[in-house]
PDB file of C-alpha atoms in Angstrom:
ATOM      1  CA  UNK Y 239     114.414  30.845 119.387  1.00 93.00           C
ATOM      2  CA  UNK Y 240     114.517  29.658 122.921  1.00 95.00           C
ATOM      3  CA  UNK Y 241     117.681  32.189 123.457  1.00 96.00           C
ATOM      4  CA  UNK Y 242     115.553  34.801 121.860  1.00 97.00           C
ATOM      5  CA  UNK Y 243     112.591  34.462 123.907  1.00 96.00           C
ATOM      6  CA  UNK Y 244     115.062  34.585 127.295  1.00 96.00           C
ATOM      7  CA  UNK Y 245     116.429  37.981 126.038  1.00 96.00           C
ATOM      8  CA  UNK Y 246     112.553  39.560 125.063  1.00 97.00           C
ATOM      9  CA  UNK Y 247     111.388  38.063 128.622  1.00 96.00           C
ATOM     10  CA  UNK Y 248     114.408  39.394 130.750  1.00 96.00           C
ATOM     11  CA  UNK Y 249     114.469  42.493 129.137  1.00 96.00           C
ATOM     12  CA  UNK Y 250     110.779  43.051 130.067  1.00 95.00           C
ATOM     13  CA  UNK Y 251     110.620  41.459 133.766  1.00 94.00           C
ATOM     14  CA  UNK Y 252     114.292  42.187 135.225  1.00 93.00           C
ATOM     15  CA  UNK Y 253     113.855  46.503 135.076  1.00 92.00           C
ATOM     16  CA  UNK Y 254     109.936  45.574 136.118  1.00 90.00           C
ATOM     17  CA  UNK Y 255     110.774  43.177 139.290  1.00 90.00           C
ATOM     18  CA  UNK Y 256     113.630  45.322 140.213  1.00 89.00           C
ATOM     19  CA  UNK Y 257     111.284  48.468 140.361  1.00 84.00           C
ATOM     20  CA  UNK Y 258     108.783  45.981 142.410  1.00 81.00           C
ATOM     21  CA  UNK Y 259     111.385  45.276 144.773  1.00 82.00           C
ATOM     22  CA  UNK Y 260     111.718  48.362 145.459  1.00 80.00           C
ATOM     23  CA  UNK Y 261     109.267  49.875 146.333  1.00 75.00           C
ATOM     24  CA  UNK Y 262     108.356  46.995 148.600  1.00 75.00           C
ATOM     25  CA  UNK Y 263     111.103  47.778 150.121  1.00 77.00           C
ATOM     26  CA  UNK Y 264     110.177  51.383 150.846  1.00 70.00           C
ATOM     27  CA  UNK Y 265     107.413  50.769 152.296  1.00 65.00           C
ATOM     28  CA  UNK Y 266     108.149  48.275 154.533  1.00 67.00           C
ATOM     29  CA  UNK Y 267     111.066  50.754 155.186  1.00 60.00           C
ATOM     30  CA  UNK Y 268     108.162  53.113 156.244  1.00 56.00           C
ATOM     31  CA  UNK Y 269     109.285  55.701 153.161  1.00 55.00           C
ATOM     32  CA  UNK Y 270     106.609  58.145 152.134  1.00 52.00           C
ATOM     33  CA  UNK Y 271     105.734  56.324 148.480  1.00 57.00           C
ATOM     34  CA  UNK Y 272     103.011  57.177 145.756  1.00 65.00           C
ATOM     35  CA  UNK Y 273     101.827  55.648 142.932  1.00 66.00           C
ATOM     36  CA  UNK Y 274     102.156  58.499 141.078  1.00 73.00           C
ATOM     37  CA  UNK Y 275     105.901  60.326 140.251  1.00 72.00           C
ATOM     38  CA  UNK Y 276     106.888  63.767 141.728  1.00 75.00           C
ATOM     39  CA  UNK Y 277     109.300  64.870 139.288  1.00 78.00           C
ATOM     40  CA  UNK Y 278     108.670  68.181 138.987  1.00 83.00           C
ATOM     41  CA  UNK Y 279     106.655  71.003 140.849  1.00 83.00           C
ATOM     42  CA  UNK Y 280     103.787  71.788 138.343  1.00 88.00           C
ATOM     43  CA  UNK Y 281     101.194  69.333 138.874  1.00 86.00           C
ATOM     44  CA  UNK Y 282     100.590  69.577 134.599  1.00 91.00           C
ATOM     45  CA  UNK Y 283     104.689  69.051 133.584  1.00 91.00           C
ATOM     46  CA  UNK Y 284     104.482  66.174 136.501  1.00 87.00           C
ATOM     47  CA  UNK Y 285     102.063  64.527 134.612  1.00 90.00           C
ATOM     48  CA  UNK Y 286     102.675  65.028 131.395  1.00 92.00           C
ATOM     49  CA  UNK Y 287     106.727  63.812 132.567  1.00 92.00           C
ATOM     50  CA  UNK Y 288     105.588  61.000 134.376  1.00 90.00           C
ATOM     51  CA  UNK Y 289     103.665  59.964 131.153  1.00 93.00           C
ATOM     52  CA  UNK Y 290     106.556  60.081 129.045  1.00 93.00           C
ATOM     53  CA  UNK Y 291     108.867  58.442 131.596  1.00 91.00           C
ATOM     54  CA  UNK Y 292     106.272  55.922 131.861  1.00 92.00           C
ATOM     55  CA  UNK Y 293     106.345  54.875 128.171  1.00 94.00           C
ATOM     56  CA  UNK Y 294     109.823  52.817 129.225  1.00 92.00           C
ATOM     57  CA  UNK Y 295     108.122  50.217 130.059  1.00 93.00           C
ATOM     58  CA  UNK Y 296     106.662  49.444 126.673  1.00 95.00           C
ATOM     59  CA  UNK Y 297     110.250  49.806 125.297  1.00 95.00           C
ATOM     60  CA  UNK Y 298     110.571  45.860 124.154  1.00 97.00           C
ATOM     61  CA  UNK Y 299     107.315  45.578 122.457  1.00 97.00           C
ATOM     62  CA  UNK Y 300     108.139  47.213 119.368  1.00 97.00           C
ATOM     63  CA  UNK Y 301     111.433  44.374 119.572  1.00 97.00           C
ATOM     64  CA  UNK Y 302     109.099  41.341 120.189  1.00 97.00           C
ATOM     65  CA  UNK Y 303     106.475  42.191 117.167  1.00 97.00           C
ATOM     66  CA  UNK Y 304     109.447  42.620 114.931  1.00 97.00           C
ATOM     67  CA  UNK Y 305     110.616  39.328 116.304  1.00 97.00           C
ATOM     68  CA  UNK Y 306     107.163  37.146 115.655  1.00 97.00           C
ATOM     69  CA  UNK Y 307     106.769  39.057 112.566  1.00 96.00           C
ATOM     70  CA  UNK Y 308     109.742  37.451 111.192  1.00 95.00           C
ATOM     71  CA  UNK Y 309     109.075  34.284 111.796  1.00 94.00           C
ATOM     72  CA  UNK Y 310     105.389  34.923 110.241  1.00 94.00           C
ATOM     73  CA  UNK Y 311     103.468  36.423 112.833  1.00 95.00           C
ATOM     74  CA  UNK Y 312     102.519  39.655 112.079  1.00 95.00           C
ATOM     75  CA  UNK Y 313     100.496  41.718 114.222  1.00 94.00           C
ATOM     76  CA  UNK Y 314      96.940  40.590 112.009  1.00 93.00           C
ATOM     77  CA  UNK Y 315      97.980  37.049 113.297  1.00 94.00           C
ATOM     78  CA  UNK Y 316      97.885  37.870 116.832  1.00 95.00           C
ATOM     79  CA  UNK Y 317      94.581  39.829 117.066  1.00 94.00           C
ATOM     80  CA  UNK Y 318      96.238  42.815 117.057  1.00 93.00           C
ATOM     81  CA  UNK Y 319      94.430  45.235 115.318  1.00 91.00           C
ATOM     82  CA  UNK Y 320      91.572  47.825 115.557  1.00 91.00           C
ATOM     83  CA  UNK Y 321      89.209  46.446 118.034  1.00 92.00           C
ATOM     84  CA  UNK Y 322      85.362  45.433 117.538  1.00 93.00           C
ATOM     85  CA  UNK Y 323      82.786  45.531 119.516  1.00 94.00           C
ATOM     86  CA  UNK Y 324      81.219  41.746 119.424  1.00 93.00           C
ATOM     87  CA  UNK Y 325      84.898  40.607 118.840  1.00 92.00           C
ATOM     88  CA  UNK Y 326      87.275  42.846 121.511  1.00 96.00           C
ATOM     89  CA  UNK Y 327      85.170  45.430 123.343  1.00 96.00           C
ATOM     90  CA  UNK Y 328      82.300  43.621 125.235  1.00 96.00           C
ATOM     91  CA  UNK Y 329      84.416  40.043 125.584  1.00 96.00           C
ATOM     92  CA  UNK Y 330      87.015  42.613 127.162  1.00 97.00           C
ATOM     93  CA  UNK Y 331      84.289  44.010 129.267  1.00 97.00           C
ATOM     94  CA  UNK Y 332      83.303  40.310 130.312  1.00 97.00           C
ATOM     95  CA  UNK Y 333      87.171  39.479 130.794  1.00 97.00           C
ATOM     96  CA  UNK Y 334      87.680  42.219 133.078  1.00 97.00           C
ATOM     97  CA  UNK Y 335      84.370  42.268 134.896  1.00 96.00           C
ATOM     98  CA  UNK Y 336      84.938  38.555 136.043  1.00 96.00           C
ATOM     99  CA  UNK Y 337      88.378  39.721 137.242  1.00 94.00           C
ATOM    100  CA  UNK Y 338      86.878  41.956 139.249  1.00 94.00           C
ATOM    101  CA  UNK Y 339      84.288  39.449 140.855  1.00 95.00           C
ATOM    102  CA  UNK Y 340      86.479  36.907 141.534  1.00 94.00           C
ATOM    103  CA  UNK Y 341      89.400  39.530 142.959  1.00 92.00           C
ATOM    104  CA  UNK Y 342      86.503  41.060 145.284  1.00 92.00           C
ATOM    105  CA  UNK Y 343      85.664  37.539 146.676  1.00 92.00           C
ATOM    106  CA  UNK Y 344      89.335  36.747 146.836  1.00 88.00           C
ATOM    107  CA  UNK Y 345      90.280  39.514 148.727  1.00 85.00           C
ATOM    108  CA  UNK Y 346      87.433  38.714 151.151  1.00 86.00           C
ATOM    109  CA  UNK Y 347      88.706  35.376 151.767  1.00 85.00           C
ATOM    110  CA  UNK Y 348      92.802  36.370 152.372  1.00 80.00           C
ATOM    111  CA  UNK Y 349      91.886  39.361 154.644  1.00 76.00           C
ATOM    112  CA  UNK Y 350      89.893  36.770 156.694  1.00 79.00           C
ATOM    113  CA  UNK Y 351      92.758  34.362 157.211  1.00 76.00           C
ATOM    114  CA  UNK Y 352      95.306  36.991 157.560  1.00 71.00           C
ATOM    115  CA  UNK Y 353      93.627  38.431 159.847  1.00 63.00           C
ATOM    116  CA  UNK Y 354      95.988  40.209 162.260  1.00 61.00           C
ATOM    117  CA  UNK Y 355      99.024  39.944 159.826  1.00 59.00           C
ATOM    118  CA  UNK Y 356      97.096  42.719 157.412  1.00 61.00           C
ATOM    119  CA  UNK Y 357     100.921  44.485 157.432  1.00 63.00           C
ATOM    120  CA  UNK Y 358     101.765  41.284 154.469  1.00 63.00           C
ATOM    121  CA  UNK Y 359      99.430  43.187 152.323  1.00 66.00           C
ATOM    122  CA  UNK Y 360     100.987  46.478 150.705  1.00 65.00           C
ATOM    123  CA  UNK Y 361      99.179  49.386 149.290  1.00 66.00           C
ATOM    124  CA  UNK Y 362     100.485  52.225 146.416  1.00 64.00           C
ATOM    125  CA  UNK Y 363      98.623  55.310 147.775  1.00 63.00           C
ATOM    126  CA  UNK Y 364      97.515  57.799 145.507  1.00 65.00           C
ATOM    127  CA  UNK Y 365      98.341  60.802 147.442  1.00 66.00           C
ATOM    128  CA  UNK Y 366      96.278  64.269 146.709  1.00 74.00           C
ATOM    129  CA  UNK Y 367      96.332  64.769 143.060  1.00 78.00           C
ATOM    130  CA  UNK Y 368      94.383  67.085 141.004  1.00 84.00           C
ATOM    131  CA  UNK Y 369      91.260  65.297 139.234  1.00 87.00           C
ATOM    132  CA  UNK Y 370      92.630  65.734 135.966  1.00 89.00           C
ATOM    133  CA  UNK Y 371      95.296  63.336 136.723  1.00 88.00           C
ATOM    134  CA  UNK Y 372      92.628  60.630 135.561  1.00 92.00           C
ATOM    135  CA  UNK Y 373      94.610  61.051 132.736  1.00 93.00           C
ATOM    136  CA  UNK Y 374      97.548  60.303 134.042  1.00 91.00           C
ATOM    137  CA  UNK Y 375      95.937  56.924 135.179  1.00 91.00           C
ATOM    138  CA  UNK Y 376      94.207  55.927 131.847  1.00 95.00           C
ATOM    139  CA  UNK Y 377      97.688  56.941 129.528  1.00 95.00           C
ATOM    140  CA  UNK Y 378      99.489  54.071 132.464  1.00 94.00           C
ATOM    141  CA  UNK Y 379      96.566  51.974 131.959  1.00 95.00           C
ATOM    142  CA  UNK Y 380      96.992  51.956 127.892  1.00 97.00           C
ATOM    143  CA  UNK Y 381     100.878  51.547 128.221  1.00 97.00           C
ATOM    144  CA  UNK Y 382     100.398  48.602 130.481  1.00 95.00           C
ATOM    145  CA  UNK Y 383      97.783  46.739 128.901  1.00 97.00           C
ATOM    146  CA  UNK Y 384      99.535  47.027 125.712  1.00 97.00           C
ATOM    147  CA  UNK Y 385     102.822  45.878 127.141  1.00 97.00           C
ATOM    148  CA  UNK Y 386     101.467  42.976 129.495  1.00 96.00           C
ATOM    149  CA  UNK Y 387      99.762  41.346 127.321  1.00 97.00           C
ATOM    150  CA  UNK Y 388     101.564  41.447 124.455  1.00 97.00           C
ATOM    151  CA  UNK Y 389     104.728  39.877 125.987  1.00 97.00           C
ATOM    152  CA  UNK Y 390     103.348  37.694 128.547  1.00 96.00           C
ATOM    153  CA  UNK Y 391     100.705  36.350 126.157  1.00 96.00           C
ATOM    154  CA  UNK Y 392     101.048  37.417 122.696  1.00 96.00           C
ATOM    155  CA  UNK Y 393     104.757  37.339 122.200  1.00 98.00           C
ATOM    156  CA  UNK Y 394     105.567  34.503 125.197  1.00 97.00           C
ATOM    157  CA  UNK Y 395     102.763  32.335 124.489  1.00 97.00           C
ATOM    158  CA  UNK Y 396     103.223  32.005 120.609  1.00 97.00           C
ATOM    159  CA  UNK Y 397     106.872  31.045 120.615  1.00 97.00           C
ATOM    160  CA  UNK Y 398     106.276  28.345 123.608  1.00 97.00           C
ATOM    161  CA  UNK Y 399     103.811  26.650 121.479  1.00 96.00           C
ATOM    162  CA  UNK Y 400     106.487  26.841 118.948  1.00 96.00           C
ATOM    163  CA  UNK Y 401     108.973  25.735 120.910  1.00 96.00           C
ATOM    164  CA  UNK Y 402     106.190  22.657 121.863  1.00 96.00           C
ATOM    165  CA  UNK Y 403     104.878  23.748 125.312  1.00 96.00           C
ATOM    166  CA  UNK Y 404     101.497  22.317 126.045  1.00 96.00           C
ATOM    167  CA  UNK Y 405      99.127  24.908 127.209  1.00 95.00           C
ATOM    168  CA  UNK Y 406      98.860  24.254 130.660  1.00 96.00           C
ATOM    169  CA  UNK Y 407     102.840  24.626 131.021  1.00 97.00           C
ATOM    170  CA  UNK Y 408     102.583  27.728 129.176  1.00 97.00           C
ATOM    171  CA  UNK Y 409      99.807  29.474 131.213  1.00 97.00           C
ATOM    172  CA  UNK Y 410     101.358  28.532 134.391  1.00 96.00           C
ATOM    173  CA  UNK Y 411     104.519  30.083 133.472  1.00 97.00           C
ATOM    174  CA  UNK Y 412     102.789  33.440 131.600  1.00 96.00           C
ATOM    175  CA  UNK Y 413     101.043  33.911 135.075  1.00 95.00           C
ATOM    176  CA  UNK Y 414     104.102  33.310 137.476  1.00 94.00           C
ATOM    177  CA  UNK Y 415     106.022  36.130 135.093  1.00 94.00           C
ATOM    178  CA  UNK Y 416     103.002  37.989 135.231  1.00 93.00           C
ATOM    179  CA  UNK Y 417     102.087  38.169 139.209  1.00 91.00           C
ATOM    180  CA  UNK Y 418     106.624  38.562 139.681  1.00 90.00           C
ATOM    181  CA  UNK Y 419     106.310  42.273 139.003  1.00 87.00           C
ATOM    182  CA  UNK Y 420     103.345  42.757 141.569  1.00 84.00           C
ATOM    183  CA  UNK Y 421     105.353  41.417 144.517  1.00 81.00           C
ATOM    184  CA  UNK Y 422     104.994  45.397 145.734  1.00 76.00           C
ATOM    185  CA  UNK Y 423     101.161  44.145 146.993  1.00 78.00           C
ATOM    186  CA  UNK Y 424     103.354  42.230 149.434  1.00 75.00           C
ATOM    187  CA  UNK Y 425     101.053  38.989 150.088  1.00 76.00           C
ATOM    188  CA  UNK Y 426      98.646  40.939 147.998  1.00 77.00           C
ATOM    189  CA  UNK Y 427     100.218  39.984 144.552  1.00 82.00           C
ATOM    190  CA  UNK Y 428      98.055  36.488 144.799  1.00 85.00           C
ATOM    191  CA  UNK Y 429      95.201  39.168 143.884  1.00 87.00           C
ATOM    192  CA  UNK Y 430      96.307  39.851 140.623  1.00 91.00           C
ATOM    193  CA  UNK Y 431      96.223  35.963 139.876  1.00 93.00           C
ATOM    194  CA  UNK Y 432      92.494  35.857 138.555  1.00 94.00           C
ATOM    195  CA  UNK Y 433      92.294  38.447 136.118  1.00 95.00           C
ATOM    196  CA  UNK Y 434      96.041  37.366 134.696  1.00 95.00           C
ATOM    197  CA  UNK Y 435      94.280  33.685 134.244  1.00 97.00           C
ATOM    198  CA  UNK Y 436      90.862  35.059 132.203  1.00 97.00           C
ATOM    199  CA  UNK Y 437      93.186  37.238 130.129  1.00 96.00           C
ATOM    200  CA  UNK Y 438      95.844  34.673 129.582  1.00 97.00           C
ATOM    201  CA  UNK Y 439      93.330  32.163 128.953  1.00 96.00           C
ATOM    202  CA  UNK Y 440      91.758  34.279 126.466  1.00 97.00           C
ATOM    203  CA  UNK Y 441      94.294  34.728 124.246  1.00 97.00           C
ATOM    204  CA  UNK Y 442      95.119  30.996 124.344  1.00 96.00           C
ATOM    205  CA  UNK Y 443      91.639  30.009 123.506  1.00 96.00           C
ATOM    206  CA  UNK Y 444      90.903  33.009 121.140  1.00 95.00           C
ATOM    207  CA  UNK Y 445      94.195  34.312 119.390  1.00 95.00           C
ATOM    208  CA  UNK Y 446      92.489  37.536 119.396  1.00 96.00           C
ATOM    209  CA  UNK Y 447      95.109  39.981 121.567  1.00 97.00           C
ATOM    210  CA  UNK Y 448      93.441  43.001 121.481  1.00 97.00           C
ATOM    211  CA  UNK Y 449      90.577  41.175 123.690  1.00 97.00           C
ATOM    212  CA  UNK Y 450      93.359  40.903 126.731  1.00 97.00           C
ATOM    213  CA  UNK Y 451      94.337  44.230 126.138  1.00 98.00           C
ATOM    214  CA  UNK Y 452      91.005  45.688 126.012  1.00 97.00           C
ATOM    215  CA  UNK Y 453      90.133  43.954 129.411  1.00 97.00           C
ATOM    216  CA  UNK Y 454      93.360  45.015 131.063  1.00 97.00           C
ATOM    217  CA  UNK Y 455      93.253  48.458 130.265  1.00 97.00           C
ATOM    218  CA  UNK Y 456      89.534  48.691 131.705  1.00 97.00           C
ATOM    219  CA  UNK Y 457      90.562  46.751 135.007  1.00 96.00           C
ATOM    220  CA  UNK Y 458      92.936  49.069 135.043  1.00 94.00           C
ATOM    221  CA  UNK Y 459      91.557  52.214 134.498  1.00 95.00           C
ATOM    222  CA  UNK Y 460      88.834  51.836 136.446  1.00 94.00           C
ATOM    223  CA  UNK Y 461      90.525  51.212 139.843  1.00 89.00           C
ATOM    224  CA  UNK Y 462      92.872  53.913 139.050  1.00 89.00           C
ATOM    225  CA  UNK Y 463      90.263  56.281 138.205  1.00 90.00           C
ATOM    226  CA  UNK Y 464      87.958  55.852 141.366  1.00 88.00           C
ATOM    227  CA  UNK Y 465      91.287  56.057 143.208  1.00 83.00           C
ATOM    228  CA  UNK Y 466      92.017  59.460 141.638  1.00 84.00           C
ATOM    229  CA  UNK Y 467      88.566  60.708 142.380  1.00 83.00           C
ATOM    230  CA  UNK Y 468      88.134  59.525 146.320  1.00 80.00           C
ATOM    231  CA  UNK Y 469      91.497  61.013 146.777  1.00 70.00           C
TER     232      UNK Y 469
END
């Protein structure tokens, strides 16, 4: 089990901290970078392409279900199913609502004592991209909630309490592995700590995983969105 949970973990993080690395490294190269792909030259095959490249990322998670569902936890067990509104939607809400408070005050409080080292925090532009591309945001938004959270909480979380983690080890490591692919914020990354707390935390305390998911596609979404729309 403890080899098994290595290979679902390093097959997740190693392609995501790789692509992190890199483009931290292009910017701070000073290399034009968006957060969006420019595959093609039609805006509409670019997005529907960068969709469907996209969907590598949630690659392992059909692996790690199969995984906990052999060893008797199926995707009922893990919250995983269609989501309610008093039991997913409006806790998700809350989740991702208080990520957003505490990230606002948060990033109050490191631009302050930065100060004139601002260049340690790193920004994805959106570039000029047709409105529609919303839906190019909320498609990454679904793939990545449902990714995140179910193998840094759902799938990681279940077999270290198996393997006889107590939770406090468990949600230290689940948010180290979480904030390692967001090292492209530069000294930013410590931004995405709050909301990767509430929604680890959630599932720890709930063993509901569609509430996480819920919450992290709306954080999501929602910052992508006004980006797309100001742009």
């Amino acid at each position: 089990m403890v080899l098994e949970t290595w290979f679902i973990e390093l097959a997740f993080l190693v392609p995501a901290v790789l692509a992190a690395v890199d483009l931290l490294a292009a910017h701070t190269g000073g290399a034009a970078i968006t957060r969006f792909p420019d595959l093609v030259h039609n805006p509409v095959a670019n997005l529907v392409l960068g969709v469907l490249t996209y969907l590598g990322v949630a690659t392992v998670v059909p692996i790690a279900l199969l995984l906990l569902s052999r060893t008797g936890q199926d995707p009922a067990a893990l919250g995983l199913s269609r989501p309610t509104w008093t039991g997913d939607l409006w806790p998700g809400l809350g989740i991702a609502a208080s990520g957003f408070g505490v990230t606002w005050l948060a990033t109050i409080v490191l631009v302050a004592v930065a100060g004139p080292h601002n260049r340690l925090f790193a920004q994805v532009p959106i570039g000029h991209v047709p409105a529609y591309y919303v839906i190019y945001g909320l498609a990454i938004s679904a793939i990545t909630a449902v990714s995140e959270e179910t193998l840094v909480s759902g799938y990681l979380l279940t077999r270290l309490e198996q393997l006889g983690w107590n939770p406090r080890r468990a949600l230290l490591l689940s948010l180290t592995l979480r904030t390692s692919y967001h090292v492209y914020y530069g000294l930013g990354f410590l931004l995405t700590i709050p909301f990767g707390y509430y929604a680890t935390r959630s599932f720890q305390k709930h063993r509901r995983l569609m509430r996480p998911i819920v919450a992290h596609f709306l954080y999501d979404a929602v910052l992508i969105t006004i980006a797309v729309l100001v742009s």
